[in-house]
Amino acid sequence: MRRSQGGFTVVELLVTGTILLVLMMFVSTILFPSAREIRRAEADVATQQSVLLAIEKLFQEAGYSDGRSAVVADSPVPSVSFLSREPAGDTAVSLGEADYTPLGARSDPLEWKKFVLIYYWSDDERVCRKEFPYDGGTELAALKADRLASLIADDRYPERVVAFGVSAFGVRMTGPSLLKVNVSASQPGGADQEETRLSTKIAMRNSL
């Protein structure tokens, strides 16, 4: 076999080229993540954001509420309600006396402006919230557990979505003023999709 002017035979050039091609392919698999890995990373970020958003909404108001006003229910959907000192939103419809129970205690000088109800739709994987005006001032009260389903279905009170893509949502009281929240979320797109789980405890600091 004749050598080229550079000193290599044609076979040697072919072998060298093949080796270089294999090396380039090997290096590219190390340096550049696959499209699937990129999608998975993006999905993980979106999942974490959804979960953290749901938890943050609970922290913001539940942390400043009174644990005696908290009501937790598992049916018809997982839900939690509590008093809030923040003004009610665009809802002007007052609750009927049959919807809540006065607790026979006051929280002077703290005044309460509304009830917050946070609940979870498993079919749509959504965490939602509603607000209900409360004009009891410093008198503590709690929504009735057997009225939560009716209040959730009541179209007079707007529903606002807190987070999407939440695959599980659970709330329970672990003490007089301690609320435990468990959330799981995953991004649709495959059976091997990883699931993000968060568990946190919220101290309702204005409990007396």
CSV table of C-alpha atoms in Angstrom, one decimal:
chain,number,residue,atom,x,y,z
A,1,MET,CA,0.0,0.0,0.0
A,2,ARG,CA,1.4,3.3,-1.0
A,3,ARG,CA,1.8,6.0,1.5
A,4,SER,CA,0.4,9.5,0.8
A,5,GLN,CA,2.8,12.4,0.5
A,6,GLY,CA,2.3,13.1,4.2
A,7,GLY,CA,3.6,9.7,5.1
A,8,PHE,CA,0.3,7.8,5.9
A,9,THR,CA,-1.4,5.1,3.9
A,10,VAL,CA,-5.1,5.3,3.0
A,11,VAL,CA,-5.9,2.6,5.5
A,12,GLU,CA,-4.1,4.4,8.2
A,13,LEU,CA,-6.0,7.6,7.5
A,14,LEU,CA,-9.3,5.8,7.6
A,15,VAL,CA,-8.5,4.1,10.9
A,16,THR,CA,-7.3,7.4,12.4
A,17,GLY,CA,-10.5,9.2,11.2
A,18,THR,CA,-12.7,6.5,12.7
A,19,ILE,CA,-10.9,6.7,16.0
A,20,LEU,CA,-11.3,10.5,16.1
A,21,LEU,CA,-15.0,10.2,15.3
A,22,VAL,CA,-15.6,7.7,18.1
A,23,LEU,CA,-13.7,10.0,20.5
A,24,MET,CA,-15.7,13.0,19.5
A,25,MET,CA,-19.0,11.1,20.0
A,26,PHE,CA,-17.8,9.9,23.4
A,27,VAL,CA,-16.8,13.4,24.5
A,28,SER,CA,-20.1,14.9,23.3
A,29,THR,CA,-22.1,12.5,25.5
A,30,ILE,CA,-20.1,13.6,28.5
A,31,LEU,CA,-20.1,17.4,27.9
A,32,PHE,CA,-23.6,17.8,26.5
A,33,PRO,CA,-26.6,16.5,28.4
A,34,SER,CA,-29.3,14.8,26.3
A,35,ALA,CA,-32.5,16.5,25.5
A,36,ARG,CA,-34.3,14.1,27.8
A,37,GLU,CA,-32.1,15.2,30.7
A,38,ILE,CA,-32.7,18.8,29.9
A,39,ARG,CA,-36.5,18.3,29.9
A,40,ARG,CA,-36.3,16.4,33.2
A,41,ALA,CA,-34.3,19.2,34.8
A,42,GLU,CA,-36.8,21.8,33.6
A,43,ALA,CA,-39.7,19.7,34.9
A,44,ASP,CA,-38.0,19.4,38.3
A,45,VAL,CA,-37.6,23.1,38.5
A,46,ALA,CA,-41.3,23.7,37.6
A,47,THR,CA,-42.4,21.0,40.1
A,48,GLN,CA,-40.4,22.6,43.0
A,49,GLN,CA,-41.8,26.0,42.1
A,50,SER,CA,-45.4,24.8,42.3
A,51,VAL,CA,-44.9,23.0,45.6
A,52,LEU,CA,-43.1,25.9,47.2
A,53,LEU,CA,-45.8,28.3,46.0
A,54,ALA,CA,-48.5,26.2,47.7
A,55,ILE,CA,-46.5,26.1,50.9
A,56,GLU,CA,-45.7,29.8,50.8
A,57,LYS,CA,-49.3,30.7,50.6
A,58,LEU,CA,-50.0,28.7,53.7
A,59,PHE,CA,-47.1,30.3,55.6
A,60,GLN,CA,-48.1,33.8,54.8
A,61,GLU,CA,-51.4,33.9,56.5
A,62,ALA,CA,-51.6,30.7,58.6
A,63,GLY,CA,-48.5,31.7,60.4
A,64,TYR,CA,-50.2,34.9,61.7
A,65,SER,CA,-53.5,33.2,62.6
A,66,ASP,CA,-54.8,31.7,65.8
A,67,GLY,CA,-54.7,27.9,66.0
A,68,ARG,CA,-58.2,27.8,67.7
A,69,SER,CA,-59.7,29.0,64.4
A,70,ALA,CA,-58.1,26.3,62.3
A,71,VAL,CA,-60.4,23.6,60.9
A,72,VAL,CA,-58.9,20.6,59.0
A,73,ALA,CA,-61.0,18.2,56.9
A,74,ASP,CA,-60.2,15.3,54.6
A,75,SER,CA,-63.6,15.2,52.8
A,76,PRO,CA,-65.0,16.0,50.4
A,77,VAL,CA,-61.5,17.3,49.6
A,78,PRO,CA,-58.4,17.8,51.7
A,79,SER,CA,-58.8,21.4,53.1
A,80,VAL,CA,-57.9,23.7,55.9
A,81,SER,CA,-59.5,27.0,57.1
A,82,PHE,CA,-58.4,29.7,59.5
A,83,LEU,CA,-59.0,33.3,60.4
A,84,SER,CA,-56.9,36.0,58.8
A,85,ARG,CA,-56.2,39.6,59.8
A,86,GLU,CA,-55.8,40.6,56.1
A,87,PRO,CA,-58.8,42.4,54.5
A,88,ALA,CA,-61.1,40.2,52.4
A,89,GLY,CA,-60.6,40.5,48.6
A,90,ASP,CA,-63.2,41.3,46.0
A,91,THR,CA,-65.9,39.2,47.8
A,92,ALA,CA,-68.7,41.3,49.4
A,93,VAL,CA,-71.0,38.5,50.4
A,94,SER,CA,-71.0,37.9,54.1
A,95,LEU,CA,-71.2,34.4,55.6
A,96,GLY,CA,-74.3,33.2,57.3
A,97,GLU,CA,-74.3,32.4,61.0
A,98,ALA,CA,-74.8,28.7,60.0
A,99,ASP,CA,-71.4,28.6,58.3
A,100,TYR,CA,-69.2,29.3,61.3
A,101,THR,CA,-69.1,28.8,65.1
A,102,PRO,CA,-68.1,31.5,67.6
A,103,LEU,CA,-65.5,30.1,69.9
A,104,GLY,CA,-66.4,32.2,73.0
A,105,ALA,CA,-63.0,33.8,73.2
A,106,ARG,CA,-61.4,37.0,72.1
A,107,SER,CA,-57.9,37.9,70.8
A,108,ASP,CA,-57.7,41.6,71.9
A,109,PRO,CA,-56.2,43.7,70.4
A,110,LEU,CA,-56.0,41.5,67.2
A,111,GLU,CA,-59.0,41.9,64.9
A,112,TRP,CA,-59.9,39.3,62.3
A,113,LYS,CA,-61.1,40.3,58.8
A,114,LYS,CA,-61.8,37.1,56.9
A,115,PHE,CA,-61.7,33.3,56.8
A,116,VAL,CA,-59.3,31.7,54.4
A,117,LEU,CA,-60.1,28.2,53.0
A,118,ILE,CA,-57.4,26.3,51.2
A,119,TYR,CA,-58.3,23.0,49.5
A,120,TYR,CA,-57.0,20.5,47.0
A,121,TRP,CA,-58.6,19.1,43.8
A,122,SER,CA,-57.0,15.8,43.1
A,123,ASP,CA,-58.5,15.3,39.7
A,124,ASP,CA,-57.0,18.5,38.4
A,125,GLU,CA,-54.0,18.4,40.7
A,126,ARG,CA,-54.7,22.0,41.9
A,127,VAL,CA,-54.4,23.7,45.2
A,128,CYS,CA,-57.0,26.5,45.5
A,129,ARG,CA,-58.2,29.0,48.0
A,130,LYS,CA,-61.3,31.1,48.8
A,131,GLU,CA,-61.9,34.0,51.1
A,132,PHE,CA,-65.0,34.8,53.2
A,133,PRO,CA,-65.5,38.2,54.9
A,134,TYR,CA,-65.7,38.1,58.7
A,135,ASP,CA,-66.9,41.1,60.8
A,136,GLY,CA,-66.6,39.6,64.3
A,137,GLY,CA,-63.7,41.8,65.2
A,138,THR,CA,-61.6,40.3,68.0
A,139,GLU,CA,-64.0,37.4,68.6
A,140,LEU,CA,-62.5,34.1,67.5
A,141,ALA,CA,-64.6,31.8,65.3
A,142,ALA,CA,-64.1,28.8,63.1
A,143,LEU,CA,-65.8,27.6,59.9
A,144,LYS,CA,-68.0,24.5,60.5
A,145,ALA,CA,-66.4,21.4,59.1
A,146,ASP,CA,-69.7,20.1,57.7
A,147,ARG,CA,-70.1,23.4,55.8
A,148,LEU,CA,-66.8,23.4,53.9
A,149,ALA,CA,-68.2,21.4,51.0
A,150,SER,CA,-71.0,23.9,50.5
A,151,LEU,CA,-68.6,26.8,50.8
A,152,ILE,CA,-66.2,25.3,48.2
A,153,ALA,CA,-69.1,24.9,45.8
A,154,ASP,CA,-70.5,28.3,46.4
A,155,ASP,CA,-69.9,30.4,43.2
A,156,ARG,CA,-70.5,33.7,45.0
A,157,TYR,CA,-67.0,33.3,46.4
A,158,PRO,CA,-64.3,33.4,43.7
A,159,GLU,CA,-61.9,30.4,43.6
A,160,ARG,CA,-58.2,31.3,43.1
A,161,VAL,CA,-55.6,28.7,42.1
A,162,VAL,CA,-52.6,28.6,44.4
A,163,ALA,CA,-50.5,26.0,42.5
A,164,PHE,CA,-50.8,23.5,39.6
A,165,GLY,CA,-49.3,20.1,39.2
A,166,VAL,CA,-49.7,19.0,42.9
A,167,SER,CA,-50.1,15.2,43.0
A,168,ALA,CA,-50.9,15.0,46.7
A,169,PHE,CA,-51.8,17.5,49.4
A,170,GLY,CA,-52.5,16.8,53.1
A,171,VAL,CA,-53.0,18.9,56.1
A,172,ARG,CA,-53.4,18.1,59.8
A,173,MET,CA,-53.0,19.7,63.2
A,174,THR,CA,-50.3,18.2,65.3
A,175,GLY,CA,-50.8,20.5,68.3
A,176,PRO,CA,-53.1,23.4,69.5
A,177,SER,CA,-51.3,25.8,67.2
A,178,LEU,CA,-49.1,23.6,64.9
A,179,LEU,CA,-50.2,22.9,61.4
A,180,LYS,CA,-48.4,20.2,59.4
A,181,VAL,CA,-48.5,20.2,55.6
A,182,ASN,CA,-47.5,17.4,53.3
A,183,VAL,CA,-47.2,18.1,49.6
A,184,SER,CA,-46.1,16.0,46.6
A,185,ALA,CA,-45.8,17.1,43.0
A,186,SER,CA,-44.6,15.8,39.7
A,187,GLN,CA,-44.5,17.1,36.2
A,188,PRO,CA,-46.5,15.0,33.6
A,189,GLY,CA,-44.4,13.3,30.9
A,190,GLY,CA,-43.4,9.8,31.7
A,191,ALA,CA,-43.6,6.9,34.1
A,192,ASP,CA,-40.0,7.5,35.3
A,193,GLN,CA,-40.7,11.2,36.3
A,194,GLU,CA,-39.3,11.9,39.7
A,195,GLU,CA,-41.7,13.3,42.3
A,196,THR,CA,-40.9,16.1,44.7
A,197,ARG,CA,-42.1,15.8,48.3
A,198,LEU,CA,-42.1,18.5,50.9
A,199,SER,CA,-43.3,18.4,54.5
A,200,THR,CA,-43.4,21.3,56.8
A,201,LYS,CA,-44.9,22.5,60.1
A,202,ILE,CA,-46.4,25.9,60.5
A,203,ALA,CA,-46.6,27.6,63.9
A,204,MET,CA,-49.7,29.7,64.2
A,205,ARG,CA,-48.0,32.5,66.2
A,206,ASN,CA,-51.0,34.5,67.3
A,207,SER,CA,-52.5,31.7,69.3
A,208,LEU,CA,-53.1,32.8,72.9
